[in-house]
JSON list of C-alpha atoms in Angstrom, two decimals:
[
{"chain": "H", "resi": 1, "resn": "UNK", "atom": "CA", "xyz": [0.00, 0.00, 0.00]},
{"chain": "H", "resi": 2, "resn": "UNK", "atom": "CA", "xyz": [1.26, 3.36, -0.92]},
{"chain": "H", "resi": 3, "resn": "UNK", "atom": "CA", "xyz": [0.85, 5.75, 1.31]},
{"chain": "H", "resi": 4, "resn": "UNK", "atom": "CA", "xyz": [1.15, 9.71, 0.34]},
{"chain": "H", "resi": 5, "resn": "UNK", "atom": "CA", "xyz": [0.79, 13.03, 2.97]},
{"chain": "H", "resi": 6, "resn": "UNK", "atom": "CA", "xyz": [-1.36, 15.22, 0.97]},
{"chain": "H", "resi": 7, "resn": "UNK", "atom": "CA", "xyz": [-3.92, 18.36, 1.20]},
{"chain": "H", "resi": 8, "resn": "UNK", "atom": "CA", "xyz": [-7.56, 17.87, 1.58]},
{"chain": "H", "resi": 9, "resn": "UNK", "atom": "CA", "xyz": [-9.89, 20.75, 0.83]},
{"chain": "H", "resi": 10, "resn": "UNK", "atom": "CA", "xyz": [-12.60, 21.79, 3.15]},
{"chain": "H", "resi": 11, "resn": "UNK", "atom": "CA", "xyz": [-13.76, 25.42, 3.59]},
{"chain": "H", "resi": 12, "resn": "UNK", "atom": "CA", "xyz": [-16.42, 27.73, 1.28]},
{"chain": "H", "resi": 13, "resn": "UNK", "atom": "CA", "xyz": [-15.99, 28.33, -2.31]},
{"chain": "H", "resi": 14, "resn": "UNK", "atom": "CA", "xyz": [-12.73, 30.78, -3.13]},
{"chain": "H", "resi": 15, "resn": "UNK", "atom": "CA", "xyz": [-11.76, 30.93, 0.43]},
{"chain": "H", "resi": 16, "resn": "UNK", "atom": "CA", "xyz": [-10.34, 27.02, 0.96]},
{"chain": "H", "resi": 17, "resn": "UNK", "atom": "CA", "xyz": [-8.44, 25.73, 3.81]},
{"chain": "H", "resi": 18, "resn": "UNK", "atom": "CA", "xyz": [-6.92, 22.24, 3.57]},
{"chain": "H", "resi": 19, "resn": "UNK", "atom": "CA", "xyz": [-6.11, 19.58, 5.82]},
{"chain": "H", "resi": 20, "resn": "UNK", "atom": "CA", "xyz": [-2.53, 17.84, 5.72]},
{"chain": "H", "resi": 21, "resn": "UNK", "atom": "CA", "xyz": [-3.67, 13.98, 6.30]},
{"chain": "H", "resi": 22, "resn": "UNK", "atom": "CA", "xyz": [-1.87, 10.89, 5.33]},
{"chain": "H", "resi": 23, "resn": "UNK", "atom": "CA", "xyz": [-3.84, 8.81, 2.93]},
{"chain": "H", "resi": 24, "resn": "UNK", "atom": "CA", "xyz": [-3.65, 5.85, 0.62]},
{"chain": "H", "resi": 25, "resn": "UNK", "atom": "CA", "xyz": [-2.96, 6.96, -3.01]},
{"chain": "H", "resi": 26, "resn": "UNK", "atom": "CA", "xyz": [-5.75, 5.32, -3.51]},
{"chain": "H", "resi": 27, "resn": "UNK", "atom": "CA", "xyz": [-7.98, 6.92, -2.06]},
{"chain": "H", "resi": 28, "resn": "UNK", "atom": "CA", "xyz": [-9.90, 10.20, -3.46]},
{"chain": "H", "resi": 29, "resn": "UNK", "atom": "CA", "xyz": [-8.63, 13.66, -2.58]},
{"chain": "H", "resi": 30, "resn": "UNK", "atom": "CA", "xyz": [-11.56, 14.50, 0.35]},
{"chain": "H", "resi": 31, "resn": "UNK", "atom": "CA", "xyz": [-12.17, 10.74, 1.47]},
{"chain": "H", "resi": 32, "resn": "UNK", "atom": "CA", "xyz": [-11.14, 8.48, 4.10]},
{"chain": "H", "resi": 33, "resn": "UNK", "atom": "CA", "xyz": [-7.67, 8.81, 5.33]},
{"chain": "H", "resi": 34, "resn": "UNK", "atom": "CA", "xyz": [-5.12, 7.20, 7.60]},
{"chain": "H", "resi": 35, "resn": "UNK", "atom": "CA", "xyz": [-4.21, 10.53, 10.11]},
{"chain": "H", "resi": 36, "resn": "UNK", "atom": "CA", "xyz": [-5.12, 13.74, 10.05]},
{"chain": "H", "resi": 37, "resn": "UNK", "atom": "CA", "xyz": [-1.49, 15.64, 10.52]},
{"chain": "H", "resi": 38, "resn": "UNK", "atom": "CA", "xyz": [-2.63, 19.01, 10.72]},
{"chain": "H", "resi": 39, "resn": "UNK", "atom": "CA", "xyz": [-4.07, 22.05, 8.75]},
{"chain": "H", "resi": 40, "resn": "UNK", "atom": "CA", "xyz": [-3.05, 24.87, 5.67]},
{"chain": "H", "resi": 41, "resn": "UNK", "atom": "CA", "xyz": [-4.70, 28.09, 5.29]},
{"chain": "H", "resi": 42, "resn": "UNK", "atom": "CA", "xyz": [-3.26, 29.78, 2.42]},
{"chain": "H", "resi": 43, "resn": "UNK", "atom": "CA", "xyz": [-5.83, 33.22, 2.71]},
{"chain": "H", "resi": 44, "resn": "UNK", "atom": "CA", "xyz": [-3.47, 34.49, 5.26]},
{"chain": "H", "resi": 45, "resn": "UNK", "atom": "CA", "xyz": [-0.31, 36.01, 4.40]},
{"chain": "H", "resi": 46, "resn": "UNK", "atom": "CA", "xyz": [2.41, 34.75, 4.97]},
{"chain": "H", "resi": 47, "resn": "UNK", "atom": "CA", "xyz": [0.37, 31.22, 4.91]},
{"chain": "H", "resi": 48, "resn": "UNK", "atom": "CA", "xyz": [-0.37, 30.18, 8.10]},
{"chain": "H", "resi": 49, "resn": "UNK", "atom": "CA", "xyz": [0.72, 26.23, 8.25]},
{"chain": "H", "resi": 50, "resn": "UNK", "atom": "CA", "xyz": [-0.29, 24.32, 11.67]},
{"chain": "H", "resi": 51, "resn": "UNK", "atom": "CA", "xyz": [0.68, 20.66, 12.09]},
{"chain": "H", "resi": 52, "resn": "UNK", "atom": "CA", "xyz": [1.96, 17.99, 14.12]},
{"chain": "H", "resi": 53, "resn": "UNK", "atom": "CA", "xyz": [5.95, 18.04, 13.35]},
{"chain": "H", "resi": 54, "resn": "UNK", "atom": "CA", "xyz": [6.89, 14.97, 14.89]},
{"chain": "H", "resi": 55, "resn": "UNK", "atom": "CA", "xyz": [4.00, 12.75, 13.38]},
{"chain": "H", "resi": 56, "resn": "UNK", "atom": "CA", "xyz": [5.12, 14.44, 9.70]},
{"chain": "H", "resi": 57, "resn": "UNK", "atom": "CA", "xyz": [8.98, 13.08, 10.39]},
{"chain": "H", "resi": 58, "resn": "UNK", "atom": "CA", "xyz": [7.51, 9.84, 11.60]},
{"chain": "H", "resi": 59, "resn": "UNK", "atom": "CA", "xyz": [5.85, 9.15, 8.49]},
{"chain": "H", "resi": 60, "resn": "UNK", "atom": "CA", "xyz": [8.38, 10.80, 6.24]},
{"chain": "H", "resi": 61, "resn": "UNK", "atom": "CA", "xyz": [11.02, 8.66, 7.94]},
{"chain": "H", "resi": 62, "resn": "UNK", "atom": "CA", "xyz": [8.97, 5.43, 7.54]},
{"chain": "H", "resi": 63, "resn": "UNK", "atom": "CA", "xyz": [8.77, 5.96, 3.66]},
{"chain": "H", "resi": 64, "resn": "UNK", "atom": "CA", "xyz": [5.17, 7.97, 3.19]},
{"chain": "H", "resi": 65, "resn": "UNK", "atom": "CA", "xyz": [5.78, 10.06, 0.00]},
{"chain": "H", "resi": 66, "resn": "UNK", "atom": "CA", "xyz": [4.47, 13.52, 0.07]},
{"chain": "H", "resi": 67, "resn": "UNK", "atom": "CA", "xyz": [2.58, 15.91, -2.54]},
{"chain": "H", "resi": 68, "resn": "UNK", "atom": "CA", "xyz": [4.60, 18.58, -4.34]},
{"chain": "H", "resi": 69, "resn": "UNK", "atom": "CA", "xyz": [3.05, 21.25, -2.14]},
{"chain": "H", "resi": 70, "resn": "UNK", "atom": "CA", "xyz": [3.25, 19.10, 0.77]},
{"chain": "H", "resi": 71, "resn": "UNK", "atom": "CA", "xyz": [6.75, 18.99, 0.20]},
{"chain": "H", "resi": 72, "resn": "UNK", "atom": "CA", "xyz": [7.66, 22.15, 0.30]},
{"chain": "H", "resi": 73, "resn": "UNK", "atom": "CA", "xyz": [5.79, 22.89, 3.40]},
{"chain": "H", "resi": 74, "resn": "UNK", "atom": "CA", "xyz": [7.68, 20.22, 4.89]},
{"chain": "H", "resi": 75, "resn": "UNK", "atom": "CA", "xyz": [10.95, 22.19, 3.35]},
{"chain": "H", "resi": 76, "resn": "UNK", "atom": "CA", "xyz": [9.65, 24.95, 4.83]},
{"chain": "H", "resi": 77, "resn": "UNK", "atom": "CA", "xyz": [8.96, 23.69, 8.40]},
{"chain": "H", "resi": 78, "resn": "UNK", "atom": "CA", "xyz": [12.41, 21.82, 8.22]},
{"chain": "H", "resi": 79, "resn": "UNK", "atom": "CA", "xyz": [11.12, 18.26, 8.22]},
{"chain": "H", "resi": 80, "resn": "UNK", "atom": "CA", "xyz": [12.97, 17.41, 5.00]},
{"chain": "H", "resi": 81, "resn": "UNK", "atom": "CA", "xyz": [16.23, 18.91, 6.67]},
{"chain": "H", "resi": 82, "resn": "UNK", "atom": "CA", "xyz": [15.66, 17.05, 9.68]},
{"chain": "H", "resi": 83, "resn": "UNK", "atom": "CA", "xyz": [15.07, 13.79, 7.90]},
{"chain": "H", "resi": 84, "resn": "UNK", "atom": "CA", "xyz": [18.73, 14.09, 6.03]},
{"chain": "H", "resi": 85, "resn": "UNK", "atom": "CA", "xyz": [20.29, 15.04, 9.27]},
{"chain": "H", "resi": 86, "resn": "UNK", "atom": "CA", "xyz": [18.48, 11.84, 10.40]},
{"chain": "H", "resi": 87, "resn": "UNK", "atom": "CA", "xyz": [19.62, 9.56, 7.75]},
{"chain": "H", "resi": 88, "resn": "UNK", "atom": "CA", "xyz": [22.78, 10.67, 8.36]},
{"chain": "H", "resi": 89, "resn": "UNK", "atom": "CA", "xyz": [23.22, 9.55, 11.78]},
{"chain": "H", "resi": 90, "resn": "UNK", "atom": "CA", "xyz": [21.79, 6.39, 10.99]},
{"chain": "H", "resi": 91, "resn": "UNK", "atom": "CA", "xyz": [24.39, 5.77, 8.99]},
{"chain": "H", "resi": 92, "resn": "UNK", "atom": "CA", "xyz": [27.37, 7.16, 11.14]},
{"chain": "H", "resi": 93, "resn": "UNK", "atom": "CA", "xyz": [28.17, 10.48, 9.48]},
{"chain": "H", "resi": 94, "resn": "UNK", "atom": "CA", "xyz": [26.93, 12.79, 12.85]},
{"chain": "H", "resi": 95, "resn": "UNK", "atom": "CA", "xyz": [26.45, 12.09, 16.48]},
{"chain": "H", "resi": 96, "resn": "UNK", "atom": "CA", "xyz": [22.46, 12.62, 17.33]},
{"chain": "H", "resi": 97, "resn": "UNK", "atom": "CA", "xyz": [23.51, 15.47, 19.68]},
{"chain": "H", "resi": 98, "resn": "UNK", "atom": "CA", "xyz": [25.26, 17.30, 16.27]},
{"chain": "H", "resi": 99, "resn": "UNK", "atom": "CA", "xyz": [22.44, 16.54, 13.88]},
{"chain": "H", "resi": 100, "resn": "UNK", "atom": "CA", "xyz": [19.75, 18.44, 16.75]},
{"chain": "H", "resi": 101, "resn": "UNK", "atom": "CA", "xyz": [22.32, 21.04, 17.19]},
{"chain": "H", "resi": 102, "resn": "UNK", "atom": "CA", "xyz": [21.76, 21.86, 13.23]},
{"chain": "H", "resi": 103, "resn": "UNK", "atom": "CA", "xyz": [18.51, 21.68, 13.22]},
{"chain": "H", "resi": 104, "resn": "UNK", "atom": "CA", "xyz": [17.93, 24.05, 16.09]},
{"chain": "H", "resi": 105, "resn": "UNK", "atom": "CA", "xyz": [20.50, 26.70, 14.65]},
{"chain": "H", "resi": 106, "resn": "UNK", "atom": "CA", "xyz": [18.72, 26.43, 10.97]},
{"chain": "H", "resi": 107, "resn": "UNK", "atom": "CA", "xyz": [14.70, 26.68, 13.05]},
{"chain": "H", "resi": 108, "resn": "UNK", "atom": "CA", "xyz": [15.90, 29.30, 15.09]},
{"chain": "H", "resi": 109, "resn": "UNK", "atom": "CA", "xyz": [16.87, 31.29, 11.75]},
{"chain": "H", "resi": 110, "resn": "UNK", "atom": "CA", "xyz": [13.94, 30.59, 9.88]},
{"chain": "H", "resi": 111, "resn": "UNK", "atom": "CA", "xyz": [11.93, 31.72, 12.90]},
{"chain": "H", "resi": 112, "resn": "UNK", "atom": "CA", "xyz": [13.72, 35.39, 12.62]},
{"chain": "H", "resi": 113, "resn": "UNK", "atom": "CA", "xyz": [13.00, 35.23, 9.07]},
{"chain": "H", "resi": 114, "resn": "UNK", "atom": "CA", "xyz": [9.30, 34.34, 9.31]},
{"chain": "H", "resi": 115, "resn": "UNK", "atom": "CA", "xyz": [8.83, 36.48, 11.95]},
{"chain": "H", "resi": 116, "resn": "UNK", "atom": "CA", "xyz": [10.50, 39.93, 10.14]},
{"chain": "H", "resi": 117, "resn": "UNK", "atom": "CA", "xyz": [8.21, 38.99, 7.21]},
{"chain": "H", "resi": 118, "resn": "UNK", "atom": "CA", "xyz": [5.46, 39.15, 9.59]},
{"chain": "H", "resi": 119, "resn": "UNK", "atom": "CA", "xyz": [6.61, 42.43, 11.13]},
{"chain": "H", "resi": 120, "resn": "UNK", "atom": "CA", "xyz": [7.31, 43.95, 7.41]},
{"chain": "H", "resi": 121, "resn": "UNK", "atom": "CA", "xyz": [4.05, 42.97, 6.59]},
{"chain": "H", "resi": 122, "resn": "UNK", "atom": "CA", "xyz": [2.41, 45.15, 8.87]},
{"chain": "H", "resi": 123, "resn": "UNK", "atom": "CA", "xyz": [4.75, 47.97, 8.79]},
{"chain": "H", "resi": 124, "resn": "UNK", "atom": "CA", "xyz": [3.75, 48.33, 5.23]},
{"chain": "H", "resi": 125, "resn": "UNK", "atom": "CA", "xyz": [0.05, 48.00, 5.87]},
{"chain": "H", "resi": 126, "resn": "UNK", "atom": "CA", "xyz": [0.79, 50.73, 8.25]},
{"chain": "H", "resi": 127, "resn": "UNK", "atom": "CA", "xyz": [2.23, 52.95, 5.88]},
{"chain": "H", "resi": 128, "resn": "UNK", "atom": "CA", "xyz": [0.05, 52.27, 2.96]},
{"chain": "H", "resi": 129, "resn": "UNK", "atom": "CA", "xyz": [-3.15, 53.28, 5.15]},
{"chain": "H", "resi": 130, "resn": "UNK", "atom": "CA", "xyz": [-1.22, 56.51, 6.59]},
{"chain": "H", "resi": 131, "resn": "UNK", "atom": "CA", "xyz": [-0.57, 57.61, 3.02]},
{"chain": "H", "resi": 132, "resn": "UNK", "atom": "CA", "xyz": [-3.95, 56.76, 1.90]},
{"chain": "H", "resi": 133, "resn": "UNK", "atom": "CA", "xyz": [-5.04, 59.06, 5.04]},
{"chain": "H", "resi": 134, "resn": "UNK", "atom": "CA", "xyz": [-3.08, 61.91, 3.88]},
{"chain": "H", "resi": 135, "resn": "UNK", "atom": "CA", "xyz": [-3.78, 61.74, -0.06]},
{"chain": "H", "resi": 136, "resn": "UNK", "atom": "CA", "xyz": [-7.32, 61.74, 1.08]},
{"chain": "H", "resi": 137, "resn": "UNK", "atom": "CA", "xyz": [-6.97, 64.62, 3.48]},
{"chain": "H", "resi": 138, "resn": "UNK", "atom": "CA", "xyz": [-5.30, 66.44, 1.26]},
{"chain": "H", "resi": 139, "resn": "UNK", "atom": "CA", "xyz": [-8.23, 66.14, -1.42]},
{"chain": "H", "resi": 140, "resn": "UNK", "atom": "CA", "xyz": [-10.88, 67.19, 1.51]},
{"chain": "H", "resi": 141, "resn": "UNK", "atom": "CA", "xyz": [-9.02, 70.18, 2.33]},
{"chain": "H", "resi": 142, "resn": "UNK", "atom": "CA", "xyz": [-8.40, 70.93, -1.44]},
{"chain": "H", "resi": 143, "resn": "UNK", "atom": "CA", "xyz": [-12.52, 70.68, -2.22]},
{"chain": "H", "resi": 144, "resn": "UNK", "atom": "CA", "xyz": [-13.08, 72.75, 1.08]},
{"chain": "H", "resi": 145, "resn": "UNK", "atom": "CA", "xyz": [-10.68, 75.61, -0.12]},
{"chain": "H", "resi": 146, "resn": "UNK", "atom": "CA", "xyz": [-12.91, 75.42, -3.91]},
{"chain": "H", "resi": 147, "resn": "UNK", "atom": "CA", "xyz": [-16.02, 75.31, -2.41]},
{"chain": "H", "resi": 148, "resn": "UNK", "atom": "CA", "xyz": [-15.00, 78.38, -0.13]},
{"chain": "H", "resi": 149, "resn": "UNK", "atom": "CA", "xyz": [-13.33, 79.80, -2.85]},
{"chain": "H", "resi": 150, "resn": "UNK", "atom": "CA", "xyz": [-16.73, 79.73, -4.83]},
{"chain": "H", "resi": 151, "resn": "UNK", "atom": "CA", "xyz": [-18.74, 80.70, -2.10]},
{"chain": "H", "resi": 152, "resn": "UNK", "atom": "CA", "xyz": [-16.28, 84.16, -1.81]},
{"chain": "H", "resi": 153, "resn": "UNK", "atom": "CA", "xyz": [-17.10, 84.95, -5.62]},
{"chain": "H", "resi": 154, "resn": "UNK", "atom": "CA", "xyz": [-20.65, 84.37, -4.88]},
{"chain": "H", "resi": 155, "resn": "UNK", "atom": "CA", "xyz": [-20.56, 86.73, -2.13]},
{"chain": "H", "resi": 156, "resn": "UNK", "atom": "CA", "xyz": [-18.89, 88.83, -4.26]},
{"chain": "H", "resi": 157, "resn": "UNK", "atom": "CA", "xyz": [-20.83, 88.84, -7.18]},
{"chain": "H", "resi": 158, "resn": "UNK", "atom": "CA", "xyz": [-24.35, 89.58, -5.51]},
{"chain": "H", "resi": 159, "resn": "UNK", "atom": "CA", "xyz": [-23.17, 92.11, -2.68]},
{"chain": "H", "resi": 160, "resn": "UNK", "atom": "CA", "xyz": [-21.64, 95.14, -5.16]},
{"chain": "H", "resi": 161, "resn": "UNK", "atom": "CA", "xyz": [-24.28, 94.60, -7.42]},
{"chain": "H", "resi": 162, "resn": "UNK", "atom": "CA", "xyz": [-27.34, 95.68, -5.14]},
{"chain": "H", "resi": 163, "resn": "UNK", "atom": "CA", "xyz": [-25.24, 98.29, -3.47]},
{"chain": "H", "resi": 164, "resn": "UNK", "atom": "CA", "xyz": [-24.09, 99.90, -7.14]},
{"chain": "H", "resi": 165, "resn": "UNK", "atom": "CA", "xyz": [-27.74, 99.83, -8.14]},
{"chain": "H", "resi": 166, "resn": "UNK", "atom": "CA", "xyz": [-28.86, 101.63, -5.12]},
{"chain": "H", "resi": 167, "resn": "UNK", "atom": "CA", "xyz": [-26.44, 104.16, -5.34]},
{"chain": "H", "resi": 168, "resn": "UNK", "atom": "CA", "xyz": [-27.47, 104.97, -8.68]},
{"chain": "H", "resi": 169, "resn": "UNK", "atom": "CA", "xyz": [-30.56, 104.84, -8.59]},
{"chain": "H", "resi": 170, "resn": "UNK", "atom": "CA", "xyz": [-31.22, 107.96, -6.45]},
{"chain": "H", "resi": 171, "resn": "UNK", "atom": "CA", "xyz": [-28.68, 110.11, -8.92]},
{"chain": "H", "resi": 172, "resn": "UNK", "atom": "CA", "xyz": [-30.28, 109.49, -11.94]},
{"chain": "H", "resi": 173, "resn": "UNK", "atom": "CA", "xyz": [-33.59, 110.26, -9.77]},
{"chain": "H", "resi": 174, "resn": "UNK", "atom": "CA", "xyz": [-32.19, 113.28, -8.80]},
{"chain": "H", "resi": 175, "resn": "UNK", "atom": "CA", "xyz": [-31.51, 114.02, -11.92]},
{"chain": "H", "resi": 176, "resn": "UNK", "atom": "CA", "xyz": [-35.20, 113.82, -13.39]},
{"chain": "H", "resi": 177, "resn": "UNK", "atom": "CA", "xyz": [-36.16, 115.56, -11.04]},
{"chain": "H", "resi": 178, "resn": "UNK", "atom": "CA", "xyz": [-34.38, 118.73, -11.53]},
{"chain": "H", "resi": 179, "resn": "UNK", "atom": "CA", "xyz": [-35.72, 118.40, -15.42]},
{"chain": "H", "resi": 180, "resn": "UNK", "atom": "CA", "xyz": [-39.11, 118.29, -13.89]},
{"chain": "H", "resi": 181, "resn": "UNK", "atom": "CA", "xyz": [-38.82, 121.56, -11.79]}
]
C-alpha cells in the first residue's frame, strides 16, 4: 500500500483551507484517510501552516511520500532537513547530539526570518493606510478651499451689485427731477 501526505480541501468556495492527512494513493482527494497531521490556510499572508511536526517526520522517515506542495511545506517547516540530518546519523556520518544542534541553529533562523516577514508585513500595511489618510486629506481640504473659494465669488458677485444699483438709482432720480422743476 502506498501511502502519500497530501492536502484535503474543506472550507467555502474561493476561500479554501486544507487539511494535511496521510492517505492511501488510492484513495480520493476528500475521502477516508489514515491521520489527520494538521491544517493549511493559504488566505493568510504569509500562509499560516499548523501541524503535528513529529508525526510528519515519523511518516516521512517510515517511507510515506508527500505531494509537491506538501513537500515544500515540509521544506519549509524543516522536516525534510531534519530527515537528512536523520539519515545521516543512521548511517554514522553525525552524532544525534550534532544533527539536533543543526537543526535548532537552521529553526531558530527561519523563525527570525518568518517572523520579520510578519513584522514587514504590517509595517507596510501601516504605511500604505497613513498615506492613503493623507492623499485623502489632502483632497478634503483641497474641495473645502474650492467650495469656499466659490462661495467668496458668490458673495462677491451679488453684494456690489445691489449696493451699485442703489447708489445709482437715487442720482439718476435726482436728476429727473431737476428736469421736472
Amino acid at each position: 500500500m502506498a501511502v502519500k501526505i497530501r492536502l484535503a480541501r474543506r472550507g467555502r468556495k474561493k476561500a479554501a483551507i486544507y487539511d494535511i492527512v496521510v492517505a492511501d494513493a488510492r484513495s480520493p482527494r476528500d475521502g477516508k484517510f489514515i491521520e489527520k497531521l494538521g491544517t493549511y490556510n493559504p488566505n493568510t499572508n504569509p500562509a499560516s501552516i499548523d501541524f503535528n511536526e513529529d508525526k510528519a517526520f515519523q511518516w516521512v522517515m517510515n517511507g510515506a511520500q508527500p505531494t509537491d506542495t506538501v513537500k515544500a511545506m515540509l521544506s519549509y517547516r524543516g522536516i525534510l532537513f531534519r530527515k537528512h540530518l536523520q539519515i545521516g546519523v543512521n548511517k554514522g556520518a553525525v552524532t544525534q547530539e550534532v544533527a539536533d544542534q543543526r537543526f535548532n541553529e537552521w529553526k531558530e533562523t527561519k523563525e527570525a526570518k518568518v517572523e520579520a516577514k510578519r513584522q514587514q508585513v504590517g509595517s507596510d500595511k501601516d504605511a500604505k493606510r497613513k498615506a492613503a489618510l493623507e492623499a485623502e486629506t489632502k483632497v478634503k481640504e483641497a474641495r473645502a478651499e474650492a467650495i469656499r473659494q466659490r462661495e467668496a465669488e458668490k458673495a462677491a458677485a451679488n453684494a456690489p451689485a445691489p449696493a451699485e444699483e442703489a447708489t445709482e438709482a437715487p442720482a439718476e432720480g435726482d436728476a429727473s427731477t431737476e428736469e421736472q422743476a
